[in-house]
Coordinates of C-alpha atoms and ligand atoms in Angstrom, one line a residue:
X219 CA 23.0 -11.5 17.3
X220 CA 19.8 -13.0 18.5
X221 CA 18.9 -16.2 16.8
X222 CA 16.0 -15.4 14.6
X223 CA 17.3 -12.4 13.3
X224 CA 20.3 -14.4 12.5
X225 CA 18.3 -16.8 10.5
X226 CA 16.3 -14.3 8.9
X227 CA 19.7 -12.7 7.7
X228 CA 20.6 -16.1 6.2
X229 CA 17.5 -17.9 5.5
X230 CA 15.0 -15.4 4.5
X231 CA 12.5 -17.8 6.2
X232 CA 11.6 -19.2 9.9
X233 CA 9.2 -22.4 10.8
X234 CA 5.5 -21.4 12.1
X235 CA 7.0 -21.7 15.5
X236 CA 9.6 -19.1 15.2
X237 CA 7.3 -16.6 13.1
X238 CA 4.5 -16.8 16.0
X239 CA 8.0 -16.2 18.5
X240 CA 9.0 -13.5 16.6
X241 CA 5.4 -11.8 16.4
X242 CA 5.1 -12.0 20.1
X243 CA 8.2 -11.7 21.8
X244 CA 10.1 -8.5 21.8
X245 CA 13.0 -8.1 19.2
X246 CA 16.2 -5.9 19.7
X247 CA 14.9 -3.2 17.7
X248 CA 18.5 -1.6 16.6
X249 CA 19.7 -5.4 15.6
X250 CA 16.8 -6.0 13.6
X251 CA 16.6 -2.6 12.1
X252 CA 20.0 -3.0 11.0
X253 CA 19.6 -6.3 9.8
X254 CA 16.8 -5.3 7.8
X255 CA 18.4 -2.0 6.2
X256 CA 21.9 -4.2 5.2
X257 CA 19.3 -6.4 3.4
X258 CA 17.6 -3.8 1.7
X259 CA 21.3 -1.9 0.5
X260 CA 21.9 -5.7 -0.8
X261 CA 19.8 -5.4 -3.7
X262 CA 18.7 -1.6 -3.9
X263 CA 21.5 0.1 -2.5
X264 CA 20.4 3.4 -0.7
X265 CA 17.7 4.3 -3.5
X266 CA 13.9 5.2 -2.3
X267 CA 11.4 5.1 -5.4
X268 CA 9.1 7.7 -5.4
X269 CA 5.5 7.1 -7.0
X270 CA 2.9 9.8 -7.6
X271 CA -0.4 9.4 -5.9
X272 CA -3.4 10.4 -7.3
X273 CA -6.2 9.7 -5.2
X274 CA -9.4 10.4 -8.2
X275 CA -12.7 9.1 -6.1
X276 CA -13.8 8.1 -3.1
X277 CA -17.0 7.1 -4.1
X278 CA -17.1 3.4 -2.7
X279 CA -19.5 0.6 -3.8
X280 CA -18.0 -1.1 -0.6
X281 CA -18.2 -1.3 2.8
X282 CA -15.4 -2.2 4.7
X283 CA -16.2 -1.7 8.5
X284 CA -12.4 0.1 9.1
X285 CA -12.1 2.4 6.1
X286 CA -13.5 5.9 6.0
X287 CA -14.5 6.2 2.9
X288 CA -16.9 3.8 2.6
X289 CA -20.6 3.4 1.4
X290 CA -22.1 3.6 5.1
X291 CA -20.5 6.9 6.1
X292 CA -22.9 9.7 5.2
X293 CA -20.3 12.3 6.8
X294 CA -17.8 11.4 3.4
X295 CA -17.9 14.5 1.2
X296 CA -17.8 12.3 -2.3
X297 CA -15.6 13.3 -5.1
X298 CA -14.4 12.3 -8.2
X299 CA -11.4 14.1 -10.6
X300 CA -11.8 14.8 -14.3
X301 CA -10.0 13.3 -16.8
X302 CA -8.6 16.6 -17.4
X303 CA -8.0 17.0 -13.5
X304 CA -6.3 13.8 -13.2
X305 CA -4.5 14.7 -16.6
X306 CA -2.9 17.8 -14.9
X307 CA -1.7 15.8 -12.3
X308 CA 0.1 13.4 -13.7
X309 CA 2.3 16.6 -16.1
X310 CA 2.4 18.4 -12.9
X311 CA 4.2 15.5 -10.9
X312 CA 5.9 14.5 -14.4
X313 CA 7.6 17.9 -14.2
X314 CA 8.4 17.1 -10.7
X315 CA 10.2 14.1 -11.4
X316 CA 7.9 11.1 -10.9
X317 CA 7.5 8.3 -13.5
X318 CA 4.9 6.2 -11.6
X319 CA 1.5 7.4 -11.6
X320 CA -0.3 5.6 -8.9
X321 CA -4.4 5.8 -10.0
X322 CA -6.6 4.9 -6.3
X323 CA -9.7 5.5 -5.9
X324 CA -13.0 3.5 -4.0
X325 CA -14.9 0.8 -6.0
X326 CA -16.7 3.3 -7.6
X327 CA -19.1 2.0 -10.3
X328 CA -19.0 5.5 -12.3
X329 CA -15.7 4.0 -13.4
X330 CA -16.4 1.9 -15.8
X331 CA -14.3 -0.1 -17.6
X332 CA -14.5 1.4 -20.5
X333 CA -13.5 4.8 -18.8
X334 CA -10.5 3.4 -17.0
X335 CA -9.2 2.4 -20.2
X336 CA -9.9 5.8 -21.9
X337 CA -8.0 7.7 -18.7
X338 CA -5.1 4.8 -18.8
X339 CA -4.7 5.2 -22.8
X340 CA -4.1 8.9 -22.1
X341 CA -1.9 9.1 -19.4
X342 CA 0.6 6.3 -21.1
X343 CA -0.4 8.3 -24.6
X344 CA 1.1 11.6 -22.9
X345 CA 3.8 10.0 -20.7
X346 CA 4.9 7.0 -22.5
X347 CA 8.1 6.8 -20.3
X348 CA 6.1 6.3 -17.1
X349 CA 4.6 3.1 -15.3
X350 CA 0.8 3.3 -14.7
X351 CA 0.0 1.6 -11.2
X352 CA -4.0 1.2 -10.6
X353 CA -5.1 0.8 -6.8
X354 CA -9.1 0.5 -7.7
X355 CA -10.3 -2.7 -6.1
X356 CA -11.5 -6.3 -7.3
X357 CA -12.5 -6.2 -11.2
X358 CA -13.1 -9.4 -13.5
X359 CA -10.2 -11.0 -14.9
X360 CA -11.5 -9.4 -18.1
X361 CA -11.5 -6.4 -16.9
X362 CA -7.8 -6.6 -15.8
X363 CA -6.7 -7.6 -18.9
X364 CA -8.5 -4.8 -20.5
X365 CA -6.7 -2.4 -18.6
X366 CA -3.1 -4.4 -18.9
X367 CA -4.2 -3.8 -22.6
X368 CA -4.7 -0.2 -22.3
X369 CA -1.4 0.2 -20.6
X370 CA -1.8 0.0 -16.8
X371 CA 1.6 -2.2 -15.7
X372 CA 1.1 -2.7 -12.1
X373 CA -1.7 -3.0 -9.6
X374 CA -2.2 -2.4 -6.1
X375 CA -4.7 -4.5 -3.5
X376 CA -3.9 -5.5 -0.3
X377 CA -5.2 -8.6 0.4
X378 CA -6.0 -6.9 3.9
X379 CA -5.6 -10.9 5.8
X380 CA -5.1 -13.9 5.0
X381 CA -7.3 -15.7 7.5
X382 CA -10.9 -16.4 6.3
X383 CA -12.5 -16.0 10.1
X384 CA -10.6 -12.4 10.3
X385 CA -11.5 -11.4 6.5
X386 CA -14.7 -11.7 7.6
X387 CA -14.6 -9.6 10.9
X388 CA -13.0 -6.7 8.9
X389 CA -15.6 -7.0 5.7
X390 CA -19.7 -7.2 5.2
X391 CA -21.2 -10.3 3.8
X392 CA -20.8 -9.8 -0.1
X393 CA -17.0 -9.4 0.2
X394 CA -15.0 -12.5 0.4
X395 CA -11.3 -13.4 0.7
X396 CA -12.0 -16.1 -1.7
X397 CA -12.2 -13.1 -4.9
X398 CA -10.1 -11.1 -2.9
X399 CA -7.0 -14.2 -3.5
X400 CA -8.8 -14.4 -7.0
X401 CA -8.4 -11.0 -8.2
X402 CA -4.2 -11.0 -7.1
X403 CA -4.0 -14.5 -9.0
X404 CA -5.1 -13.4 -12.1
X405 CA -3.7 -9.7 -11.9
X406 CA 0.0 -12.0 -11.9
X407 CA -1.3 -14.4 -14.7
X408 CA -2.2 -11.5 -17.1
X409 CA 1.4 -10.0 -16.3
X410 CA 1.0 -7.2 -14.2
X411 CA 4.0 -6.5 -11.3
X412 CA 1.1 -6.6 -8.4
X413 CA 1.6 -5.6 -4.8
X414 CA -0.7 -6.6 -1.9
X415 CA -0.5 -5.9 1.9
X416 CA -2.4 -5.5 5.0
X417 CA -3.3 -3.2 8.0
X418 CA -0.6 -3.7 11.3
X419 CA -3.0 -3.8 14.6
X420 CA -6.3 -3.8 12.0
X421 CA -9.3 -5.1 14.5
X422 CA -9.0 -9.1 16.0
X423 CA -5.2 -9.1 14.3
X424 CA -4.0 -11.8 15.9
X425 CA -0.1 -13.5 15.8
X426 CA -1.6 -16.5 13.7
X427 CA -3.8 -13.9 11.5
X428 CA -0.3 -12.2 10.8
X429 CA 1.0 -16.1 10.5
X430 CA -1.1 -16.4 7.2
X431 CA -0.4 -13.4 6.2
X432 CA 3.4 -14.1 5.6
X433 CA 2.8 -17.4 4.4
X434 CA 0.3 -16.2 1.2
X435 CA 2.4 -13.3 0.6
X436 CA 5.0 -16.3 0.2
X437 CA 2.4 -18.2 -2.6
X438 CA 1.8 -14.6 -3.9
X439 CA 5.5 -13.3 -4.5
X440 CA 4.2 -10.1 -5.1
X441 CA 6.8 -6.9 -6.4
X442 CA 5.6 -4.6 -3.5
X443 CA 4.6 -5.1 0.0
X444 CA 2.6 -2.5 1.7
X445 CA 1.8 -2.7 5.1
X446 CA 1.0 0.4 7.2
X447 CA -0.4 0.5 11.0
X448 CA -4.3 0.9 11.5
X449 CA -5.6 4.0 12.5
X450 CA -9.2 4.4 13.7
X451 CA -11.8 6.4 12.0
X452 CA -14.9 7.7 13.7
X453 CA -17.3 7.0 11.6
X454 CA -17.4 3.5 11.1
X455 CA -18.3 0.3 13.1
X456 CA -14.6 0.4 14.6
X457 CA -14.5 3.9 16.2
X458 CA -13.8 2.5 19.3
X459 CA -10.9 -0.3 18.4
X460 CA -7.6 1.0 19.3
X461 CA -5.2 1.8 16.3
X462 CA -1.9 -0.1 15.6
X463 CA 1.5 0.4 17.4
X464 CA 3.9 2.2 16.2
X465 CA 7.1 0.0 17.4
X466 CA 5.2 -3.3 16.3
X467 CA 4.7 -2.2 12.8
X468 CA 8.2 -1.1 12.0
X469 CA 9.3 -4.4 13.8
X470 CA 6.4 -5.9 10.9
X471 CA 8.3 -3.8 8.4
X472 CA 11.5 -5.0 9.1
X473 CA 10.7 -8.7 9.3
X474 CA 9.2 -8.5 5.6
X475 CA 12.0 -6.8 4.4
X476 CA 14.4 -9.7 5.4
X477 CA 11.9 -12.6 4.4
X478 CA 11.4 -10.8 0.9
X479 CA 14.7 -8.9 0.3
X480 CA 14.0 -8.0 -3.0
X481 CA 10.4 -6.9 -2.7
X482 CA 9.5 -3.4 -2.9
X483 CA 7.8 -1.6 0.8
X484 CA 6.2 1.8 0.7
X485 CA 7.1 3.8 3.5
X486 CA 2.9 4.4 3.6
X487 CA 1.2 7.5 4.7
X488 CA 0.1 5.8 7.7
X489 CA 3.0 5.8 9.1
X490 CA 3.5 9.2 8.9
X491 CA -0.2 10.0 10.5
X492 CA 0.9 7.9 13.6
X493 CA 4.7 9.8 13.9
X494 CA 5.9 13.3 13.1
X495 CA 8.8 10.9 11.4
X496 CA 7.1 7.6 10.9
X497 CA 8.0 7.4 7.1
X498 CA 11.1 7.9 8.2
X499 CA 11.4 5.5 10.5
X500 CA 9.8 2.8 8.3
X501 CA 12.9 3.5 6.0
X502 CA 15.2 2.5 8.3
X503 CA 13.5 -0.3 9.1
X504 CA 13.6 -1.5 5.7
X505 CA 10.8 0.6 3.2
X506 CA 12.1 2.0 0.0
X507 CA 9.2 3.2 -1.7
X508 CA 7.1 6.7 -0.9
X509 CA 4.1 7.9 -2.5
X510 CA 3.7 11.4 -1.9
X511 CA 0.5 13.2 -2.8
X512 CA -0.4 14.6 -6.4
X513 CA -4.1 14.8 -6.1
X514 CA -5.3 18.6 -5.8
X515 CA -5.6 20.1 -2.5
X516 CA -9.0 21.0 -2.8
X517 CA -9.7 17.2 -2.5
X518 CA -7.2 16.2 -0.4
X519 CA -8.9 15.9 3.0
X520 CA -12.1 13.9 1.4
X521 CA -9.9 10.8 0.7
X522 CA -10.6 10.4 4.1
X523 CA -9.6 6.5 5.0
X524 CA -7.9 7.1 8.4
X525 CA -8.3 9.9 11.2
X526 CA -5.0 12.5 11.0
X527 CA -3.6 12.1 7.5
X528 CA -1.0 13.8 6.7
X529 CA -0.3 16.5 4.0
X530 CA -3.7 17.4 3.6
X531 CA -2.8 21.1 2.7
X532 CA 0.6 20.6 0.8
X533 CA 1.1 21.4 -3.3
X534 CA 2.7 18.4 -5.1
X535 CA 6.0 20.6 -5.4
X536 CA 6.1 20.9 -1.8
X537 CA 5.0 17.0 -0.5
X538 CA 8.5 16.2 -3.8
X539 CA 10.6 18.9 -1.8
X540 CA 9.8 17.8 1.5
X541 CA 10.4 13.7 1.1
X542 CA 13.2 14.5 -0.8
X543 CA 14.4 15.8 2.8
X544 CA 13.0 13.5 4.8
X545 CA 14.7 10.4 2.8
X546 CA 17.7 12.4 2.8
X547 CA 17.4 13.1 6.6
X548 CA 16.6 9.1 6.9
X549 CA 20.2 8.2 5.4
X550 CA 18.9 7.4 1.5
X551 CA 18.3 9.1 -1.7
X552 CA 15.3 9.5 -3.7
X553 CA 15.6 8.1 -7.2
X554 CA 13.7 9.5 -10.4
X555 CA 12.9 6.3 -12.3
X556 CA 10.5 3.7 -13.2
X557 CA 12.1 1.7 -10.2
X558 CA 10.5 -2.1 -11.3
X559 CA 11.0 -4.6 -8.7
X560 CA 13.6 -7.2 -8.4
X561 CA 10.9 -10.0 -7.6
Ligands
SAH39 N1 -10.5 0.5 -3.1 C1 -9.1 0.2 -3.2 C2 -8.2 1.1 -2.4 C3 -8.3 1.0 -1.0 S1 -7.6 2.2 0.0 C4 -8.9 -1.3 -2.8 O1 -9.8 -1.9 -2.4 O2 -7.8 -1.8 -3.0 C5 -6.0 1.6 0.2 C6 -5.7 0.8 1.5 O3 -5.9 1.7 2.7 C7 -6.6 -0.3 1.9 O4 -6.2 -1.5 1.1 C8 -6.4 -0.5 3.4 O5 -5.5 -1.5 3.7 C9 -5.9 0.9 3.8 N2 -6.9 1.4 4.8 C10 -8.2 1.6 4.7 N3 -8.7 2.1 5.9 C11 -7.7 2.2 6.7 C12 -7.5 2.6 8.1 N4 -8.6 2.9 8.8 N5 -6.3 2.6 8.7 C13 -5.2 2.2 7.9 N6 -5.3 1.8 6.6 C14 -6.5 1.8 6.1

């Protein structure tokens, strides 16, 4: 057993040294992978949690220069559900088994906060045995707590990096990491289960970027981790920057799983646009959370962050029947539940 991975296994934790060895030297993949999956059986056994994405607007206030969606690309084909769309949804993919509705969209200021709270009162009215997760962007503090209010229990934002000098690469002027770590502070003071992440391979990535990036998802202790490679888009400033590798971000994948054994880690849908079976292979390296696709197919293709995403054309019963089989083919079993986190 090679040494890190041996201390990972007991310690959960390696010195600045070993991380940046680890990041940059190559690891035994089958050790590791195993190491990670024994970890992962440890707490959640061979369960996957499935969560129900709705992906309601990709109109975006925002400009980040890697994501497709946003202000700066005139090619996006903007859309935004109905309440009664994203209504349908959520029975559709209640029928189907899911009891997490997952609510992204862009930073889109039609949303106000008044209308979140309207479209999260009815979703818990109608489905009060189901966990409402928003994925919307940075908000107030008191705009948080209106929504923990209305009923949303969980909240997704990746902090995207750590480092202040790469933050700024990634994002235009009027974004900083500063409200970024602001936003996931008070999202875990008001009470919400919150999970954060970044981009594997995202433009100047560097070892010591990925460095901080462990080491505030350590201050953090967020309940979910989600991490997925990069993939270029074509209309934005990064068209030409390579995407992320495939191999490096499972080996990130499994090295989160055994220095956070209880978080949860979506096996995330860019994995599956870089490999025919990259959710799959995120599994065994130590995922247990997917979030297939409940938005409509007619809007499918416009939530158009990354080049190649997957399940563009699928019905919601199909993407349920299919990752049933994949996670089945992977060696686990998908789980209908709330699935909270252990953290
Ligand atoms: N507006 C919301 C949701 C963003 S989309 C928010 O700010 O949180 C969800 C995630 O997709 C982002 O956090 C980002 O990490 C990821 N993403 C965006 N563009 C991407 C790309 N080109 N490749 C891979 N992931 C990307």
């Amino acid at each position: 057993m090679p040494e890190l991975i041996a201390k990972l296994q007991t310690e959960h934790d390696l010195t600045d040294a070993e991380l940046l060895n680890f990041l940059t030297e190559p690891q035994p993949e089958d050790i590791l992978f195993a190491a990670a999956d024994a970890e992962r059986r440890r707490y959640y056994g061979d369960a996957v949690y499935l969560r129900g994405l709705i992906e309601f607007t990709n109109y975006c206030k925002n400009n980040c220069y890697y994501c497709g969606i946003r202000a700066g690309n005139p090619c996006a084909e903007r859309y935004r559900l109905t309440d009664e769309q994203i209504l349908a949804c959520c029975k559709e993919g209640y029928s189907l088994g899911y009891r997490t509705f997952v609510l992204q969209g862009g930073e889109d200021p039609y949303y106000t906060d008044e209308k979140i709270c309207a479209l999260v009162s009815a979703i818990a009215m109608q489905h009060p045995d189901c966990r409402i997760t928003l994925s919307i962007g940075e908000k107030s503090r008191d705009s948080y707590q209106r929504y923990y209010d209305a009923g949303a229990r969980r909240f997704l934002l990746r902090h995207e990096t750590a480092s202040p000098e790469h933050y700024r690469k990634l994002h235009p002027e009027s974004m900083s990491l500063e409200n970024r770590k602001r936003c996931l502070f008070d999202l875990k003071a008001i009470g919400y289960q919150v999970g954060s992440g970044f981009m594997i391979g995202s433009p100047y990535q560097t070892p010591e970027t990925l460095l901080s990036d462990i080491r505030f998802l350590q201050e953090l202790c967020p309940a979910m981790i989600g991490v997925g490679p990069y993939i270029t888009h074509r209309e934005t400033p990064f068209a030409e920057m390579p995407p992320g590798e495939l191999h490096f971000s499972l080996r990130i994948v499994a090295l989160l799983r055994l220095m956070f054994p209880k978080a949860l880690i979506p096996a995330t849908t860019a994995f599956a646009s870089l490999h025919a079976e990259g959710r799959e292979l995120a599994l065994r390296a130590g995922a247990n959370v997917v979030m297939p696709n409940l938005s409509p197919v007619t809007v499918r293709k416009h939530y158009d962050l990354y080049e190649n995403k997957v399940c563009l054309g699928d019905e919601a019963a199909h993407c349920r029947g299919c990752m049933e089989r994949r996670i089945a083919s992977a060696g686990y079993r998908a789980v209908v539940a709330v699935g909270d986190s252990l953290v």
